[in-house]
mmCIF file of C-alpha atoms and ligand atoms in Angstrom:
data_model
loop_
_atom_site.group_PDB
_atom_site.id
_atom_site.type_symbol
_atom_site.label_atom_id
_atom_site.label_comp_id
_atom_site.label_asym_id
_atom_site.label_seq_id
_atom_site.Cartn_x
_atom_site.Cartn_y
_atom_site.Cartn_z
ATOM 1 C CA UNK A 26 23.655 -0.196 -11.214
ATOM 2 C CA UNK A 27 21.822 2.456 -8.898
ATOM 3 C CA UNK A 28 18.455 1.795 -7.915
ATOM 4 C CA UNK A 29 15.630 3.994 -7.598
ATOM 5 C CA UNK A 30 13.195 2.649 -5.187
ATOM 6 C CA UNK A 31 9.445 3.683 -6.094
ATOM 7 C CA UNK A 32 7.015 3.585 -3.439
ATOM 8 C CA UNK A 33 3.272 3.086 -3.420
ATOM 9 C CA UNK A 34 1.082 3.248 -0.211
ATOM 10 C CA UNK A 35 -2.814 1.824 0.129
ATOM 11 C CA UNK A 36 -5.324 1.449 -2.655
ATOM 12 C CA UNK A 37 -2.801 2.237 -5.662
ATOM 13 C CA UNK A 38 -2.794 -1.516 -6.340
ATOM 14 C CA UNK A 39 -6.110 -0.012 -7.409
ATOM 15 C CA UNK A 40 -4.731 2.460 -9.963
ATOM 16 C CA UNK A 41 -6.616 1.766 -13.831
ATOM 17 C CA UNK A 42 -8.897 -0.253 -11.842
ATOM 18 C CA UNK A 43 -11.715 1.992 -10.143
ATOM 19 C CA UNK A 44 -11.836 5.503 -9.945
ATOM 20 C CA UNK A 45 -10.792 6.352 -13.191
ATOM 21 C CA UNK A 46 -12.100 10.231 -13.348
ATOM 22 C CA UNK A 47 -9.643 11.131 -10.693
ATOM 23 C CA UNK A 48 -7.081 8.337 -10.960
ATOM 24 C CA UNK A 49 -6.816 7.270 -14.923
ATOM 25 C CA UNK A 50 -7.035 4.075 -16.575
ATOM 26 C CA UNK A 51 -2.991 3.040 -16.525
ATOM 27 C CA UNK A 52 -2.252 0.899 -13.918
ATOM 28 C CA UNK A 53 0.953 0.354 -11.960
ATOM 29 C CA UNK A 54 2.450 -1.778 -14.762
ATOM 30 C CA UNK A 55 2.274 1.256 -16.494
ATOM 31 C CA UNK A 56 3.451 3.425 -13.524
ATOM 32 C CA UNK A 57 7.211 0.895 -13.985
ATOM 33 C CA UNK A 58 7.232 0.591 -17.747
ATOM 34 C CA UNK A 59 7.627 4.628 -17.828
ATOM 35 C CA UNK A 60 9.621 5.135 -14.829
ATOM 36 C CA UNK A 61 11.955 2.126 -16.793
ATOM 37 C CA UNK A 62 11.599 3.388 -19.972
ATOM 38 C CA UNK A 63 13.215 7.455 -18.150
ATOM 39 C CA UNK A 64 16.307 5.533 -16.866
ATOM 40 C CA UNK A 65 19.855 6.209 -18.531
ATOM 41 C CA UNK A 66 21.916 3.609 -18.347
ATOM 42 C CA UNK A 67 23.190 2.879 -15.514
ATOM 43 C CA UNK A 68 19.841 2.781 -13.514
ATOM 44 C CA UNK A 69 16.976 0.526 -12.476
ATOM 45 C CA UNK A 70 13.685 0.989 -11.005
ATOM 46 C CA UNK A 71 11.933 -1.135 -8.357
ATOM 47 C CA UNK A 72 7.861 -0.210 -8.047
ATOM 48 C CA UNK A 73 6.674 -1.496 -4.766
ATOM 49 C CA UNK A 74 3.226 -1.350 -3.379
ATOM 50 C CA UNK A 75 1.443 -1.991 -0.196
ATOM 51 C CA UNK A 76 -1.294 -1.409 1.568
ATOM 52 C CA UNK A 77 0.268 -1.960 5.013
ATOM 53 C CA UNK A 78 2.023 1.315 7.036
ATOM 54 C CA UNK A 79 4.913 -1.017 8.411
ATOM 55 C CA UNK A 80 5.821 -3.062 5.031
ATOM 56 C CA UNK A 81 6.070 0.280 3.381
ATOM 57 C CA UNK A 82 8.251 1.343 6.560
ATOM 58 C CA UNK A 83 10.303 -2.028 6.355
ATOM 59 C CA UNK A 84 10.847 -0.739 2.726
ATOM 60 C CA UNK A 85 12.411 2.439 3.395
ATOM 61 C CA UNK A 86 14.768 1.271 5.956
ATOM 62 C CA UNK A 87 16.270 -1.528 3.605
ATOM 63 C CA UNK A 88 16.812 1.228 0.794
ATOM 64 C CA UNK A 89 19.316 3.178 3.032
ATOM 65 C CA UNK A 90 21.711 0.689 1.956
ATOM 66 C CA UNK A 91 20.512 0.121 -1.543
ATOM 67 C CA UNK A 92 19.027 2.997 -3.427
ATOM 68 C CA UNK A 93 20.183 5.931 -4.725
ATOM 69 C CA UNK A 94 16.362 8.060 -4.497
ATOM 70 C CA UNK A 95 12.824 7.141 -3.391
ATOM 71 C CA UNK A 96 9.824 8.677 -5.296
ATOM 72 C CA UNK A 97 7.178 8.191 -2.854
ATOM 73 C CA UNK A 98 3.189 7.892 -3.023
ATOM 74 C CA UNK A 99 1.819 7.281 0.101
ATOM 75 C CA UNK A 100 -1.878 7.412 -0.651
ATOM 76 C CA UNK A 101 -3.866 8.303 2.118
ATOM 77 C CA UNK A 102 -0.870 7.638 4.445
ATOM 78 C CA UNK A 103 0.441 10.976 3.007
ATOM 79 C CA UNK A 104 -1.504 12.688 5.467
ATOM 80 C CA UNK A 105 -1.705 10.802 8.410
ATOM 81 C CA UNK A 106 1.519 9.040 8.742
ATOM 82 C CA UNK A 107 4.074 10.100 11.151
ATOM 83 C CA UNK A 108 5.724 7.104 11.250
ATOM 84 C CA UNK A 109 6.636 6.976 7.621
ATOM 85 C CA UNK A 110 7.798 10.248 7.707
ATOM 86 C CA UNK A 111 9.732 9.315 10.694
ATOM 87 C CA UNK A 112 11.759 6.046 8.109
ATOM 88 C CA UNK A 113 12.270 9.029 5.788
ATOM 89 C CA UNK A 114 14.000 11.058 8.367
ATOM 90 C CA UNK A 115 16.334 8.165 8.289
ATOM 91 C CA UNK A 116 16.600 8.018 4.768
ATOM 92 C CA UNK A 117 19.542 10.408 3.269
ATOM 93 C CA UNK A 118 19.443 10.054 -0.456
ATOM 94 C CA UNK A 119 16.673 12.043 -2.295
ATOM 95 C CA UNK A 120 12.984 11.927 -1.996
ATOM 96 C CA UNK A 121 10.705 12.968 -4.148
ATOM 97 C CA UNK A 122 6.776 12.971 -3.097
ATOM 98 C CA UNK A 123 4.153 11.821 -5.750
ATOM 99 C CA UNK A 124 0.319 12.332 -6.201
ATOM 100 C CA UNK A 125 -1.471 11.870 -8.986
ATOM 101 C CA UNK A 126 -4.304 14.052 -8.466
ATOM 102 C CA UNK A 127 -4.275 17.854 -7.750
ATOM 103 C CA UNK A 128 -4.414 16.975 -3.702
ATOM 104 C CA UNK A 129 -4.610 20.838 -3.406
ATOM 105 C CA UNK A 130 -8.069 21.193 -5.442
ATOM 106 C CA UNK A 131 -9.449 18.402 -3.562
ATOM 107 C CA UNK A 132 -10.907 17.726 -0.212
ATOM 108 C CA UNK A 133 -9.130 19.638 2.689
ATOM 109 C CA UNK A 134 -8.057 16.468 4.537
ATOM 110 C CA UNK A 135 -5.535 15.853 1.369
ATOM 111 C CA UNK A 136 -3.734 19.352 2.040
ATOM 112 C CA UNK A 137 -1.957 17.908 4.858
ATOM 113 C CA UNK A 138 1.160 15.965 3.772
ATOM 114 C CA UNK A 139 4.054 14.596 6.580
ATOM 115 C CA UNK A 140 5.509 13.616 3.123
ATOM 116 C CA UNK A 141 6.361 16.886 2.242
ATOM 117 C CA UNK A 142 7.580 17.772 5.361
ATOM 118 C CA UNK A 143 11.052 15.636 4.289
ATOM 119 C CA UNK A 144 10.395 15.294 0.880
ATOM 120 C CA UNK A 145 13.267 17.131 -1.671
ATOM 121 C CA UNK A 146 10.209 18.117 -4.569
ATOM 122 C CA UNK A 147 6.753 17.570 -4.340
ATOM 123 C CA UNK A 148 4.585 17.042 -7.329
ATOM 124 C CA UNK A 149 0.609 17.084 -7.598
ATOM 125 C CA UNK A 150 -1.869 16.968 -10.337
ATOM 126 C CA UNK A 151 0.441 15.678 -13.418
ATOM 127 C CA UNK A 152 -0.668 11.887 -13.425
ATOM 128 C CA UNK A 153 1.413 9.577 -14.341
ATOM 129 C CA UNK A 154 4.006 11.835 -15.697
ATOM 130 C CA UNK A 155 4.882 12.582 -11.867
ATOM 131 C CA UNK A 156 6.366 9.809 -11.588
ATOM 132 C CA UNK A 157 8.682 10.030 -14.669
ATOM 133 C CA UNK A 158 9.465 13.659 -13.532
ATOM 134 C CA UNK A 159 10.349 12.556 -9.945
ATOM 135 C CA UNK A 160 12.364 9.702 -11.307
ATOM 136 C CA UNK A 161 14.190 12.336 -13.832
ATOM 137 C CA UNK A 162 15.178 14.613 -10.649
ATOM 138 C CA UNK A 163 16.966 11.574 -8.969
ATOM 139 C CA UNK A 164 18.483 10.264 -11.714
ATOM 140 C CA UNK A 165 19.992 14.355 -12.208
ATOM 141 C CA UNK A 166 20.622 14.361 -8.248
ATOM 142 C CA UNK A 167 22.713 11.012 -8.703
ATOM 143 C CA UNK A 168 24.156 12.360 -11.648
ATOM 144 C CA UNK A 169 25.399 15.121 -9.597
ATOM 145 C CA UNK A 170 27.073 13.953 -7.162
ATOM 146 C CA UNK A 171 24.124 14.381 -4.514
HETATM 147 O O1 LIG B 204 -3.453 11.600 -5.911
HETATM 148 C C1 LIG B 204 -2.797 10.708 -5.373
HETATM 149 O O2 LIG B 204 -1.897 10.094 -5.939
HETATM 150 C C2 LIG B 204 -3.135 10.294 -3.936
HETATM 151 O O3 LIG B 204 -1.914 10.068 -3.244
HETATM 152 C C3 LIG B 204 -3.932 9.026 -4.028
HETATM 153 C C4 LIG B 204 -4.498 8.551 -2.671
HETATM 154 C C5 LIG B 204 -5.195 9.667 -1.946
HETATM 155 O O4 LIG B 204 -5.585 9.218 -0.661
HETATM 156 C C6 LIG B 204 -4.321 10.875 -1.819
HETATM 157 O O5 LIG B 204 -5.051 11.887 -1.157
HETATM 158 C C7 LIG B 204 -3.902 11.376 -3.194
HETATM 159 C C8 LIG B 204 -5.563 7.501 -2.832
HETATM 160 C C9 LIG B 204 -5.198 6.352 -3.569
HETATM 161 C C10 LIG B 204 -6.456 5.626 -3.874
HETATM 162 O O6 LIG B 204 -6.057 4.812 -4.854
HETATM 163 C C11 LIG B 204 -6.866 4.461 -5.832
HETATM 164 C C12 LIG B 204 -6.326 4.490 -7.066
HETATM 165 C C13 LIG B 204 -7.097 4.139 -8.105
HETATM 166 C C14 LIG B 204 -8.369 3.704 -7.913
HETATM 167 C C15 LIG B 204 -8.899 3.668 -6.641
HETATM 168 C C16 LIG B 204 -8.131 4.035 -5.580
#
């Protein structure tokens, strides 16, 4: 079974919750039910969130060994996080950056992204569906050969 590890940074425990003009009203339980429900056989998800810098670091090292593809939202650690850009660096199978909103319409503090700056694809402004694409693209990567 390959696993695809799916990453969520501060405040998405959040997600359905508050916020819902910019955010939605699915949560993260709905966030791993579609990322479950666009795996062939063969593949599993694993959703993680936290609102802690090293956890999600801790995370990323112990998926070198284990996962075939991260899809990665870092929330607001997106853009100021060396240091989990830095566990990514490490990180050799695919990764594919996440954000919910349209980061690029918004405020210009949320333009910046160290996530990009390793990611493989970046995706803004589709919701939910980002997810399910990013999880797509790794399962086709894996598929691959990649
Ligand atoms: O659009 C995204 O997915 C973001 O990564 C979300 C982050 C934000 O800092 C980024 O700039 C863009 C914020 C997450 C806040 O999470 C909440 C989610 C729902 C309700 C309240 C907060």
């Amino acid at each position: 079974m390959k696993t695809i590890l799916i990453l969520n940074g501060p405040n998405l425990n959040l997600l359905g919750k508050r916020q819902p003009q910019i955010y939605g009203h699915e949560t993260l339980d709905d966030v791993a039910r579609l990322c479950r429900d666009a795996c062939p056989e063969g593949f599993e998800v694993d959703l993680r969130q936290s609102n802690h810098e090293g956890e999600l670091i801790d995370w990323i090292h112990a998926a070198r060994e284990t996962t075939c593809g991260i899809v990665i939202n870092a929330g607001a650690y997106t853009h100021t996080s060396i240091a989990i850009m830095d566990a990514l660096n490490t990180y050799e199978p695919p990764v594919i950056e996440v954000h919910i909103s349209q980061v690029h319409k918004r405020e210009p503090f949320r333009h910046l992204s160290y996530i990009s700056a390793r990611a493989d694809g970046v995706i803004a402004g589709l919701g939910l569906d980002g997810y399910v694409a990013g999880v797509r693209r790794i399962v086709a990567l894996a598929q691959a050969g990649a």
